[in-house]
PDB file of C-alpha atoms and ligand atoms in Angstrom:
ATOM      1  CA  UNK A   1     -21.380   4.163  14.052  1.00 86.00           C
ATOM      2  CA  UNK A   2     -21.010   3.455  10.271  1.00 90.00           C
ATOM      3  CA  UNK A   3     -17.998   5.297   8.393  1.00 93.00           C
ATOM      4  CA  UNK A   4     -19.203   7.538   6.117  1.00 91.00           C
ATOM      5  CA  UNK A   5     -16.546   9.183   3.211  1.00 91.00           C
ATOM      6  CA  UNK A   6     -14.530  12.216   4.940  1.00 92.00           C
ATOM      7  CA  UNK A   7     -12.452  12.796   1.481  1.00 91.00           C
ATOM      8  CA  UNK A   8     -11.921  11.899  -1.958  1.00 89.00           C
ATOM      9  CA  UNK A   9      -8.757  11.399  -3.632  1.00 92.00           C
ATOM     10  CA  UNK A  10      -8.368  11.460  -6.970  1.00 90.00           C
ATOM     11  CA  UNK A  11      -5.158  10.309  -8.058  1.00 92.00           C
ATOM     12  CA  UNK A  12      -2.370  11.753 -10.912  1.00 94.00           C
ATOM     13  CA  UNK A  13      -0.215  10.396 -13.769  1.00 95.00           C
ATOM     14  CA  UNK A  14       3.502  11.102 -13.108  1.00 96.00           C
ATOM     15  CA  UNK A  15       6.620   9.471 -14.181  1.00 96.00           C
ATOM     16  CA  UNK A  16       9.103   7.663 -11.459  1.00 96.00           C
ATOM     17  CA  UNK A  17      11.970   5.425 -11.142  1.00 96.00           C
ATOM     18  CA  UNK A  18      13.850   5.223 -14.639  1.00 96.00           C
ATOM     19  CA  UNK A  19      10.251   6.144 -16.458  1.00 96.00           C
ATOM     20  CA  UNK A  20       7.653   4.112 -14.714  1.00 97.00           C
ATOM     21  CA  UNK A  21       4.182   5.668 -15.190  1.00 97.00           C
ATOM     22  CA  UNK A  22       1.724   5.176 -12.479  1.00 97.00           C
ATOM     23  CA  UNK A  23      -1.268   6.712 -10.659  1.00 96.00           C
ATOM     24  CA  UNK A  24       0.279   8.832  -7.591  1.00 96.00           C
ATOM     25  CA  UNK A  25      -3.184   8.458  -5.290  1.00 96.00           C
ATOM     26  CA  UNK A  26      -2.066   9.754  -2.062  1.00 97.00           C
ATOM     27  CA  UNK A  27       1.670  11.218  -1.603  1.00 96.00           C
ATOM     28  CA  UNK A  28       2.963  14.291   0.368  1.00 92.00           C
ATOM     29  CA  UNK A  29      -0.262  16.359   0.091  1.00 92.00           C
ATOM     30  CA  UNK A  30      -1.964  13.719   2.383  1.00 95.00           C
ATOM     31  CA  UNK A  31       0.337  12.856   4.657  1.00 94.00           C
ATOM     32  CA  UNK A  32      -1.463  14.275   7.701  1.00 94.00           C
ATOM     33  CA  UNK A  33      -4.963  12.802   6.931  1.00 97.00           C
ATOM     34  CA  UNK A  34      -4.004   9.249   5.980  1.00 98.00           C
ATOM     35  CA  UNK A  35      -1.564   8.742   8.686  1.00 98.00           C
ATOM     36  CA  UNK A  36       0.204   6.249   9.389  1.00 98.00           C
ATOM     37  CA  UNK A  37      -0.006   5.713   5.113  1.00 98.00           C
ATOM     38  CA  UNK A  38       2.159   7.628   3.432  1.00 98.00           C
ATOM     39  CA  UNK A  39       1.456   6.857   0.046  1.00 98.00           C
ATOM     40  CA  UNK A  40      -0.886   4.665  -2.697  1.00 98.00           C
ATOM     41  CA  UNK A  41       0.976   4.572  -5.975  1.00 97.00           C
ATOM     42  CA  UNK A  42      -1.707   2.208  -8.490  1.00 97.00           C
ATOM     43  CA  UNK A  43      -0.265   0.275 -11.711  1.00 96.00           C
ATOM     44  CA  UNK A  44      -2.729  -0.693 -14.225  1.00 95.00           C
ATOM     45  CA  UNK A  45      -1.201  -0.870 -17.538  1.00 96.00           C
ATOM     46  CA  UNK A  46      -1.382  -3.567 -20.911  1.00 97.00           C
ATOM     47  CA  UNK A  47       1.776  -1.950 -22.303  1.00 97.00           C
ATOM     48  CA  UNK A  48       5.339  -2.685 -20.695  1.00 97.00           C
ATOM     49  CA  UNK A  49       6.449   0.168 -22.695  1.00 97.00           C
ATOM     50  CA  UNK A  50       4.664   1.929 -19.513  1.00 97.00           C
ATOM     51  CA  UNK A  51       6.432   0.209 -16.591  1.00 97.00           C
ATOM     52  CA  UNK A  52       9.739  -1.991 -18.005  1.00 97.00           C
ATOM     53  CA  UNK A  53      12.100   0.986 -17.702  1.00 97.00           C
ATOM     54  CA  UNK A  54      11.329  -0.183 -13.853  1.00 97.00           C
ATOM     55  CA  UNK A  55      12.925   0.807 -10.487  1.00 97.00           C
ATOM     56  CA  UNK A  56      16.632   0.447 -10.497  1.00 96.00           C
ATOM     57  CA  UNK A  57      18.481   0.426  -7.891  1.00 96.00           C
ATOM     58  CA  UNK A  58      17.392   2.957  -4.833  1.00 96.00           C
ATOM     59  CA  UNK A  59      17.922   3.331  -1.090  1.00 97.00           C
ATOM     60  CA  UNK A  60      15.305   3.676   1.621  1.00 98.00           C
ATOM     61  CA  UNK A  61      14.970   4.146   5.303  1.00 98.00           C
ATOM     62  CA  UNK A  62      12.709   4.469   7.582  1.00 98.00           C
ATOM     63  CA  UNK A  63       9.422   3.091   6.066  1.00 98.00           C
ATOM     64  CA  UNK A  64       8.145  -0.166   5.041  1.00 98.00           C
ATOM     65  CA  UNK A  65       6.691  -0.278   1.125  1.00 98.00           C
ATOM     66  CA  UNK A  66       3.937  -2.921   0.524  1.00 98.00           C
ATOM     67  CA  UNK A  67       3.985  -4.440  -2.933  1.00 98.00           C
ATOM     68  CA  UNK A  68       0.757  -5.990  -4.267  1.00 98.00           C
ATOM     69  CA  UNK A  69       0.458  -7.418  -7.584  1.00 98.00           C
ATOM     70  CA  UNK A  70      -3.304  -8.580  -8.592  1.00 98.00           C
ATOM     71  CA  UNK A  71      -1.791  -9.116 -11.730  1.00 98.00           C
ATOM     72  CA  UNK A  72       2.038  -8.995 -13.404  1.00 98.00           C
ATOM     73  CA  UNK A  73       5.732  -9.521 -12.713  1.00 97.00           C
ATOM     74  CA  UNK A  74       8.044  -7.586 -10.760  1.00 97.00           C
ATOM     75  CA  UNK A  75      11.413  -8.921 -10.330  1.00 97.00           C
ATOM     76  CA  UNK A  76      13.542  -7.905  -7.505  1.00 96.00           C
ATOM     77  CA  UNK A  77      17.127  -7.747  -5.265  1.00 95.00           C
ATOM     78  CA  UNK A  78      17.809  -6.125  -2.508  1.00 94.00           C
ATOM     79  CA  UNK A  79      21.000  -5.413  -0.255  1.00 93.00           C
ATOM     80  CA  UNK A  80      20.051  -8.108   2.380  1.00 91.00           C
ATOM     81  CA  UNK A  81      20.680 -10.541  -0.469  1.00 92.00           C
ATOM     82  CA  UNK A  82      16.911 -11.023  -1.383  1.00 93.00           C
ATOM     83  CA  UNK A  83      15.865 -11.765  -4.838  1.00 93.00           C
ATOM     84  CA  UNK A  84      13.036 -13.285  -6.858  1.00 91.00           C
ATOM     85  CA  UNK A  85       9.576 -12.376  -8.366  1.00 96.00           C
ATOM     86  CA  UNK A  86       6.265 -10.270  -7.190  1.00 96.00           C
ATOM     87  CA  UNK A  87       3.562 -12.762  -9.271  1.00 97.00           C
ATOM     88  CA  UNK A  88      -0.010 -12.900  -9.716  1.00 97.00           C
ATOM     89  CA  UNK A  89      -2.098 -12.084  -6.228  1.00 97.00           C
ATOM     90  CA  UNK A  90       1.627 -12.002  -4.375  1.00 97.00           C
ATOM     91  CA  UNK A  91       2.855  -9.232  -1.653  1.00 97.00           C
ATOM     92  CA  UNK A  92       5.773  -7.772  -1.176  1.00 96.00           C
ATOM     93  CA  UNK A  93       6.447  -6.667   2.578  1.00 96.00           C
ATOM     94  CA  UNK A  94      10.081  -4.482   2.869  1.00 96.00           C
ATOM     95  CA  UNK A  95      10.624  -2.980   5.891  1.00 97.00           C
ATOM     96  CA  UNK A  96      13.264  -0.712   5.190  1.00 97.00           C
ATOM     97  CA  UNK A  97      14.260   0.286   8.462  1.00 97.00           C
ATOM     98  CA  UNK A  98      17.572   1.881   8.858  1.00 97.00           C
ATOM     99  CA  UNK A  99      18.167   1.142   5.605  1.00 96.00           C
ATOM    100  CA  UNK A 100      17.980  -0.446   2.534  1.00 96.00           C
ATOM    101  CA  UNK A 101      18.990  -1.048  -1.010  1.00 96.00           C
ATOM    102  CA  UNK A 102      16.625  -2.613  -3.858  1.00 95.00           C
ATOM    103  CA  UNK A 103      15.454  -2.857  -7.336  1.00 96.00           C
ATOM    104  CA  UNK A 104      12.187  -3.278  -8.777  1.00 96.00           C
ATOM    105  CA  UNK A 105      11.752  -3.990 -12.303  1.00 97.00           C
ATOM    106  CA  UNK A 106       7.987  -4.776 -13.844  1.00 97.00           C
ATOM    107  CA  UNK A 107       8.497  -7.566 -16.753  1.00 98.00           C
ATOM    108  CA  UNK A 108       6.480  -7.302 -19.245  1.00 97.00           C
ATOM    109  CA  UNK A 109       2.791  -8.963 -18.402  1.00 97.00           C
ATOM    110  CA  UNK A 110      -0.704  -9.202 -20.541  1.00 97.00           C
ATOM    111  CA  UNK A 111      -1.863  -6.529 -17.630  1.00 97.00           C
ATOM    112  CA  UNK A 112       0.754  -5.321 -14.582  1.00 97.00           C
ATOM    113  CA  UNK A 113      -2.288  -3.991 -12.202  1.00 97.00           C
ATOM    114  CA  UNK A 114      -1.663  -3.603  -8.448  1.00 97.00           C
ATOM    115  CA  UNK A 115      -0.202  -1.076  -5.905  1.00 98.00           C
ATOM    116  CA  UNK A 116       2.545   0.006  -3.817  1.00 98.00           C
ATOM    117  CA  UNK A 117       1.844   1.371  -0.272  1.00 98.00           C
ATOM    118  CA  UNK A 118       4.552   2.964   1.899  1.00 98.00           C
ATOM    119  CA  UNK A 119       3.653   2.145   5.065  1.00 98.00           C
ATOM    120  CA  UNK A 120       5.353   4.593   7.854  1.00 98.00           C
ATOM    121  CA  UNK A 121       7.461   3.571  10.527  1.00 98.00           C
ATOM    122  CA  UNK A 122       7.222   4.350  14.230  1.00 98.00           C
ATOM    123  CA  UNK A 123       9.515   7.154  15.516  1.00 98.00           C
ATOM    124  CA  UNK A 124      10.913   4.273  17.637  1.00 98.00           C
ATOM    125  CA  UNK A 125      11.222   1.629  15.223  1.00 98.00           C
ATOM    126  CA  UNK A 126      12.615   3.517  12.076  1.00 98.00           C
ATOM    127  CA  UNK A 127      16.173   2.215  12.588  1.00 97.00           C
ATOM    128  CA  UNK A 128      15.175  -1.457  13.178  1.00 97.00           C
ATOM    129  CA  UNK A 129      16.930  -3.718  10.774  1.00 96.00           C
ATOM    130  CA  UNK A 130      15.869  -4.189   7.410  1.00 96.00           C
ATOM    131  CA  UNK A 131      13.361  -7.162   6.776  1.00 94.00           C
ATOM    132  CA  UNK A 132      11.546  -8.760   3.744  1.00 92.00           C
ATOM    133  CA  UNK A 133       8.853 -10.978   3.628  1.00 92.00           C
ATOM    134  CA  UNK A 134       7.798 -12.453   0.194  1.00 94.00           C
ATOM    135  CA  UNK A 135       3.695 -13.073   0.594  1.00 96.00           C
ATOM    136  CA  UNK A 136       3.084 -15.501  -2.759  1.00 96.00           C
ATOM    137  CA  UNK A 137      -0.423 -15.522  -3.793  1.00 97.00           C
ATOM    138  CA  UNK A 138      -1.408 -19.140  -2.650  1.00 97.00           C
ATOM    139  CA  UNK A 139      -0.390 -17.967   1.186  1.00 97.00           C
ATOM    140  CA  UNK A 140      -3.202 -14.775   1.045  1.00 97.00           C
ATOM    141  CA  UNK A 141      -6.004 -16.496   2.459  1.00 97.00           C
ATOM    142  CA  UNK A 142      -9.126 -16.218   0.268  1.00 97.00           C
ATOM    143  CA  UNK A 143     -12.676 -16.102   1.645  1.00 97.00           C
ATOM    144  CA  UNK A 144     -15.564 -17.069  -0.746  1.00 97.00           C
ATOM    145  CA  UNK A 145     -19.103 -16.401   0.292  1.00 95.00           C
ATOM    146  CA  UNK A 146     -22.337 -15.320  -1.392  1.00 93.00           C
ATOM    147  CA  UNK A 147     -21.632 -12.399  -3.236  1.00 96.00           C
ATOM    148  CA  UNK A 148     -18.350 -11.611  -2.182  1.00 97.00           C
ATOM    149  CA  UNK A 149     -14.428 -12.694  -2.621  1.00 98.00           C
ATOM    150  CA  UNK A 150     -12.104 -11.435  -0.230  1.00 98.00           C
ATOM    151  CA  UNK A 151      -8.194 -11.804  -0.075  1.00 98.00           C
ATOM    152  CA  UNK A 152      -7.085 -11.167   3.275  1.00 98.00           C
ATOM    153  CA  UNK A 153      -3.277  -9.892   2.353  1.00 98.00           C
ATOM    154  CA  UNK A 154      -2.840  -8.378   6.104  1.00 98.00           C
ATOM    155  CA  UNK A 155      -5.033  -8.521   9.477  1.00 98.00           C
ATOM    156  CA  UNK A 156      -7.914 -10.430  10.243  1.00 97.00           C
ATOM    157  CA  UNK A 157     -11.144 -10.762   7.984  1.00 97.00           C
ATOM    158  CA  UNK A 158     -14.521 -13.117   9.115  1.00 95.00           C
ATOM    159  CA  UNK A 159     -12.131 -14.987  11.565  1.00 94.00           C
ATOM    160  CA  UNK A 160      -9.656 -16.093   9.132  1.00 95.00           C
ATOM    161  CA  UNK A 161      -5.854 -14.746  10.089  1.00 96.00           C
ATOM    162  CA  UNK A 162      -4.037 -12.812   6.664  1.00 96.00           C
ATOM    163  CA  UNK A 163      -0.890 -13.620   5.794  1.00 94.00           C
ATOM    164  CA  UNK A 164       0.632 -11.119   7.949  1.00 95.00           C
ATOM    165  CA  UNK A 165      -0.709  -8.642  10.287  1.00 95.00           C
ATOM    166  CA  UNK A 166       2.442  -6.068  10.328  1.00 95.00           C
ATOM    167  CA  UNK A 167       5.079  -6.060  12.281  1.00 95.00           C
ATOM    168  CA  UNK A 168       5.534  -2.501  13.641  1.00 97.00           C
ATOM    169  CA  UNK A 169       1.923  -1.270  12.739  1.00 97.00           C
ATOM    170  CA  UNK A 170      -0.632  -3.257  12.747  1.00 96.00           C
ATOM    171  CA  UNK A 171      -2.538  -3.224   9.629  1.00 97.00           C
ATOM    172  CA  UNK A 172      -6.104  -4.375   8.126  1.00 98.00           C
ATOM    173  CA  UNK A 173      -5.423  -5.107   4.097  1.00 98.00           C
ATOM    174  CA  UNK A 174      -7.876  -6.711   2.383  1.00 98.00           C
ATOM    175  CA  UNK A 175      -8.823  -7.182  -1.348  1.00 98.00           C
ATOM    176  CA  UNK A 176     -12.605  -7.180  -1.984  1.00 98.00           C
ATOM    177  CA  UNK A 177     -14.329  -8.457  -4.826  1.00 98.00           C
ATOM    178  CA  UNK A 178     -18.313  -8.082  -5.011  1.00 97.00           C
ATOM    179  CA  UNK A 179     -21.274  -8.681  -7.588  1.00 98.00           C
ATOM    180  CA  UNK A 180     -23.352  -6.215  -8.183  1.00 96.00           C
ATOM    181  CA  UNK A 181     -25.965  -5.229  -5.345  1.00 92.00           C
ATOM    182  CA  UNK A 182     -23.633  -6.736  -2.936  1.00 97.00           C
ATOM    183  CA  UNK A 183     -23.763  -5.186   0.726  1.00 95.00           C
ATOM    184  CA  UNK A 184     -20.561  -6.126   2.825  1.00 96.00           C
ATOM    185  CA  UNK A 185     -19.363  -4.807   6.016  1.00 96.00           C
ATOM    186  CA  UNK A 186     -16.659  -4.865   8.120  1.00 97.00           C
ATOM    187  CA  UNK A 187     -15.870  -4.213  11.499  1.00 97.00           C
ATOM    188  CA  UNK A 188     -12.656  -1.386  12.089  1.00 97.00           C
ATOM    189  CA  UNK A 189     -11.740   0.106  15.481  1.00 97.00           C
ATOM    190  CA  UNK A 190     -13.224   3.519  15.670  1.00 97.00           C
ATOM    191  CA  UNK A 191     -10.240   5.583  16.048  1.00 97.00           C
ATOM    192  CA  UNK A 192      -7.895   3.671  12.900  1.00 98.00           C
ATOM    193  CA  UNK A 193      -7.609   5.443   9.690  1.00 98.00           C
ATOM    194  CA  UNK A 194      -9.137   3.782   7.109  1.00 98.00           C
ATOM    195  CA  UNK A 195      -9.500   4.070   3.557  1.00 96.00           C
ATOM    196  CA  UNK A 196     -10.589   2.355  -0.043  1.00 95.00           C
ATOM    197  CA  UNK A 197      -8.686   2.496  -3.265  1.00 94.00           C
ATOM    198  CA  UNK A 198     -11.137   1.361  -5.843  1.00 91.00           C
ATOM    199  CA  UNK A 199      -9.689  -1.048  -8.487  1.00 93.00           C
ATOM    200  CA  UNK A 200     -12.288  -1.711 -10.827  1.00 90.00           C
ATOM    201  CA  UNK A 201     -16.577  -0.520 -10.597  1.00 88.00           C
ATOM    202  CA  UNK A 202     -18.535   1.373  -8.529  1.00 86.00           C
ATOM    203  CA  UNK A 203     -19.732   1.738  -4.994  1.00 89.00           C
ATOM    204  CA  UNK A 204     -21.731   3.538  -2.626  1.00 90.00           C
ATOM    205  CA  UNK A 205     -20.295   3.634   0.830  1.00 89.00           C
ATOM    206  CA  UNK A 206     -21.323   4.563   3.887  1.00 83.00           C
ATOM    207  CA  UNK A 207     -24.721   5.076   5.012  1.00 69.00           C
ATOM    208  CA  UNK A 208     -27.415   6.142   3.303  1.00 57.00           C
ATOM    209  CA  UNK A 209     -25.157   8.267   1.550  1.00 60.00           C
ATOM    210  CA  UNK A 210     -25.052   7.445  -2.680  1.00 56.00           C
ATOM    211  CA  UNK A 211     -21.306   8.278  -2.425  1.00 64.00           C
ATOM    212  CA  UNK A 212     -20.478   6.573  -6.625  1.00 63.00           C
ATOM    213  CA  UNK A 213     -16.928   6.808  -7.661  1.00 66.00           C
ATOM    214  CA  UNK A 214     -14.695   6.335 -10.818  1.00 67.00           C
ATOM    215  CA  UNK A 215     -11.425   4.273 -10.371  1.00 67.00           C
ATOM    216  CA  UNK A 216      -8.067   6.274  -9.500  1.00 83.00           C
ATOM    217  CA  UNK A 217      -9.691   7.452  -6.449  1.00 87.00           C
ATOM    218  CA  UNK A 218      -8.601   6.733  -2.665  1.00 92.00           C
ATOM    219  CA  UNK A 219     -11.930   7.412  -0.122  1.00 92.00           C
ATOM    220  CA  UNK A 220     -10.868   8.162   2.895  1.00 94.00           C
ATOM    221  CA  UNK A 221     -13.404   7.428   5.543  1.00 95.00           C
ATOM    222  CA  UNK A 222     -14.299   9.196   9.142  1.00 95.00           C
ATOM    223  CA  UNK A 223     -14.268   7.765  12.170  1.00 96.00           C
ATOM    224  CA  UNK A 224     -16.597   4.664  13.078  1.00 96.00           C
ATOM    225  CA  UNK A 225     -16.595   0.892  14.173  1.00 96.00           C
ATOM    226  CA  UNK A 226     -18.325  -0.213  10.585  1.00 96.00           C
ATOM    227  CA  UNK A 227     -17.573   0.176   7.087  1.00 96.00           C
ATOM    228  CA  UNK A 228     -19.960  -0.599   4.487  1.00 95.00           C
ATOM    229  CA  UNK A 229     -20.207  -0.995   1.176  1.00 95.00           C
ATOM    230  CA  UNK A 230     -22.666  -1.484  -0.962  1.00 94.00           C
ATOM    231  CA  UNK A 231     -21.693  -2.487  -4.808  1.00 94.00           C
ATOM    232  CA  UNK A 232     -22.499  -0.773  -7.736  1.00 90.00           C
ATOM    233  CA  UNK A 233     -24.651  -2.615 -10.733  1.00 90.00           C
ATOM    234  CA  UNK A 234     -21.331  -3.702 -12.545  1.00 90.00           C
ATOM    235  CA  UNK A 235     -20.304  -5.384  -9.066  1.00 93.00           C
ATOM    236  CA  UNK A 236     -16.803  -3.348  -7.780  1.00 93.00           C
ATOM    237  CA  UNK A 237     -13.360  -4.320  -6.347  1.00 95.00           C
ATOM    238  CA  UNK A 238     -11.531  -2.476  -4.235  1.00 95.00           C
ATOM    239  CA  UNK A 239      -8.449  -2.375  -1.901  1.00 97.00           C
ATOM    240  CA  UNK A 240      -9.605  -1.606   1.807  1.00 98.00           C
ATOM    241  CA  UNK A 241      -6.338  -0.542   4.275  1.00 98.00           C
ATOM    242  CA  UNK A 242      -6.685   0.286   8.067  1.00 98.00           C
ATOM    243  CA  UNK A 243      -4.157   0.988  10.850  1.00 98.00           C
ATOM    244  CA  UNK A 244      -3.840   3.228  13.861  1.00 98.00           C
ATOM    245  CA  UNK A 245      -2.654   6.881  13.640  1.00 98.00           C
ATOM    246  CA  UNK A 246       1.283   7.529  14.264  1.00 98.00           C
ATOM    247  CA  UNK A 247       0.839  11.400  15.050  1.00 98.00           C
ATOM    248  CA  UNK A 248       3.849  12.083  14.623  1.00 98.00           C
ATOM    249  CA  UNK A 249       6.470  14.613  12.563  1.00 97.00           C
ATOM    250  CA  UNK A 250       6.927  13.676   9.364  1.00 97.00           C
ATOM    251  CA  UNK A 251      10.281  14.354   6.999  1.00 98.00           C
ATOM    252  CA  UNK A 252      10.146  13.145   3.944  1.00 97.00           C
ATOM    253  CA  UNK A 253      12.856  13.263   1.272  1.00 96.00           C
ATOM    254  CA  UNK A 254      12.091  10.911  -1.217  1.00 95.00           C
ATOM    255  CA  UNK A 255      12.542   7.271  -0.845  1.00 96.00           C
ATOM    256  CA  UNK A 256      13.652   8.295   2.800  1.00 98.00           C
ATOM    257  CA  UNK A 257      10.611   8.978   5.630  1.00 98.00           C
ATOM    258  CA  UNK A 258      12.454  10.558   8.839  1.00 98.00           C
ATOM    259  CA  UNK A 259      10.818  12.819  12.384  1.00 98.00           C
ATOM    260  CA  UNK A 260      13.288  15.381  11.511  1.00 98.00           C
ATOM    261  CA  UNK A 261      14.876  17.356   8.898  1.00 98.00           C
ATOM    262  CA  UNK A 262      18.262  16.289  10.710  1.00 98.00           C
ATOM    263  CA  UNK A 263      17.639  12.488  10.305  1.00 98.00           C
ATOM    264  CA  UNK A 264      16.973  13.347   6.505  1.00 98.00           C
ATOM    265  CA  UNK A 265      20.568  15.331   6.065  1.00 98.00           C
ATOM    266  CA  UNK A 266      21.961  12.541   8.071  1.00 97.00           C
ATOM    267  CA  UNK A 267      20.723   9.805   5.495  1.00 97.00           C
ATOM    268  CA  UNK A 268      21.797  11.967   2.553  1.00 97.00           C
ATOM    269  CA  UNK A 269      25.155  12.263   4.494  1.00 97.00           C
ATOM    270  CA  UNK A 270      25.444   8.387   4.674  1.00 97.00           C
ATOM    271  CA  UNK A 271      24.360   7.902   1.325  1.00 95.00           C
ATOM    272  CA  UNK A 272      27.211  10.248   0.003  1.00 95.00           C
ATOM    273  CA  UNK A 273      29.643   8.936   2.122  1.00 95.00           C
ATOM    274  CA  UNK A 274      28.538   4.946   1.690  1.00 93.00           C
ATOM    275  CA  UNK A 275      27.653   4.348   5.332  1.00 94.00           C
ATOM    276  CA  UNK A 276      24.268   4.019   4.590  1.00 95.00           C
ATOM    277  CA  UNK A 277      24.180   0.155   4.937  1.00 90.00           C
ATOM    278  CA  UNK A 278      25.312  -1.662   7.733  1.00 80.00           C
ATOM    279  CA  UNK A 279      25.545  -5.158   7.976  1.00 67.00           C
TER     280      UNK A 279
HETATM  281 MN1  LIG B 301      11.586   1.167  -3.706  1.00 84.22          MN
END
């Protein structure tokens, strides 16, 4: 069956880190629903004066965050001891973990424009040890054909193996360029969540549904084997995400995603007391 569009998400300005501003898409109110993805925050600015105040320093645990830039320059460190740059069409894969420090700090760029995902963490993997893979832009396998332009960041797209496929869940992320008219499908297993975050244009997806969109928006699909989309007369890109379902408690406190409120007072407890990282 194809995937029609169960909701629409329209994200909202706020202000995080020292003064970043960015599009919140999905966040605490969506938890539930977009399970196991925890949240879309979208950068698309042509003033640093938006985004160089950045992310200093910050701890977190239990999640993974998935950094894509289609376009800027986020500089890094972290308390495993890696540094260096988020470029042009380049992924940033932390897996926090039990726990993790890092900065992130947007230089200043003709256009930043990309997201951050947190990813969640399996109840029985949330303590594994901090990781960080560094995904440039000339290792995200890009697929050309009539019509269409896909980067395969994470999974499997048309045969071709992404740069990753996750380590803990598995997930489908793809960035999809099409001309106008275009029809493109992909197959999804029926049960994953799945959803679109529309960078630039218009689309109708699903199936016979006209289901048009502005940007800012995250469409989260119902169950179904197939998604397709069909692009809209200026052509549309968009950022397509799939994974299995945790179903599982969630505790969020911030940059910290936990089962239980105890695991939460716990990590506030370390943080206080500087036991949070362990080498
Ligand atoms: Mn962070």
């Amino acid at each position: 069956m194809k995937r029609a569009v169960k909701k629409v998400v329209t994200g909202s300005v706020q202000y995080d880190g020292a003064g970043v501003k960015l599009v919140r898409v999905i966040g605490n109110a969506t938890v539930y629903d977009f399970d196991p993805f925890l949240m879309l925050d979208a950068f698309d600015s042509r003033d640093p004066e938006d985004y160089i105040k950045g992310f200093p320093w910050h701890p977190h645990r239990g999640i993974e965050t998935v950094t894509y830039l289609i376009q800027g320059d986020i500089e890094h460190g972290d308390s495993i001891g890696n540094s260096g740059s988020i470029l042009d069409g380049g992924c940033q894969w932390m897996t926090a973990g039990r726990g993790i420090l890092h900065q992130e700090m947007p230089q200043p760029a003709d256009r930043m424009l990309g997201v951050q995902l947190w990813l969640n963490l399996p109840k029985k993997n949330k303590m594994t040890h901090p990781q960080y893979r560094d995904i440039r832009g000339d290792m995200v396998p890009l697929i050309q054909k009539k019509g269409e332009e896909v980067r395969v960041i994470s999974g499997v797209y048309d045969g071709k193996e992404g740069a990753t496929h996750g380590d803990y869940v598995e997930m489908t992320f793809l960035d999809v360029k099409l001309e106008p008219g275009a029809v493109w499908e992909l197959p999804v297993n029926t049960e994953d969540t799945v959803f679109l975050y529309l960078v630039e244009g218009k689309a109708i997806v699903g199936d016979g549904e006209s289901i048009l969109r502005e940007n800012r928006s995250a469409l989260l699909l119902t169950e179904g084997e197939e998604v397709l989309v069909e692009a809209g007369k200026e052509g549309v890109r968009f950022l397509i995400f799939a994974g299995a379902p945790l179903r599982e408690p969630i505790a969020w406190g911030g940059p910290i995603v936990m089962n239980t409120r105890e695991e939460l007072n716990q990590a506030f407890e370390e943080i206080r007391n500087g036991t949070f990282i362990t080498r």
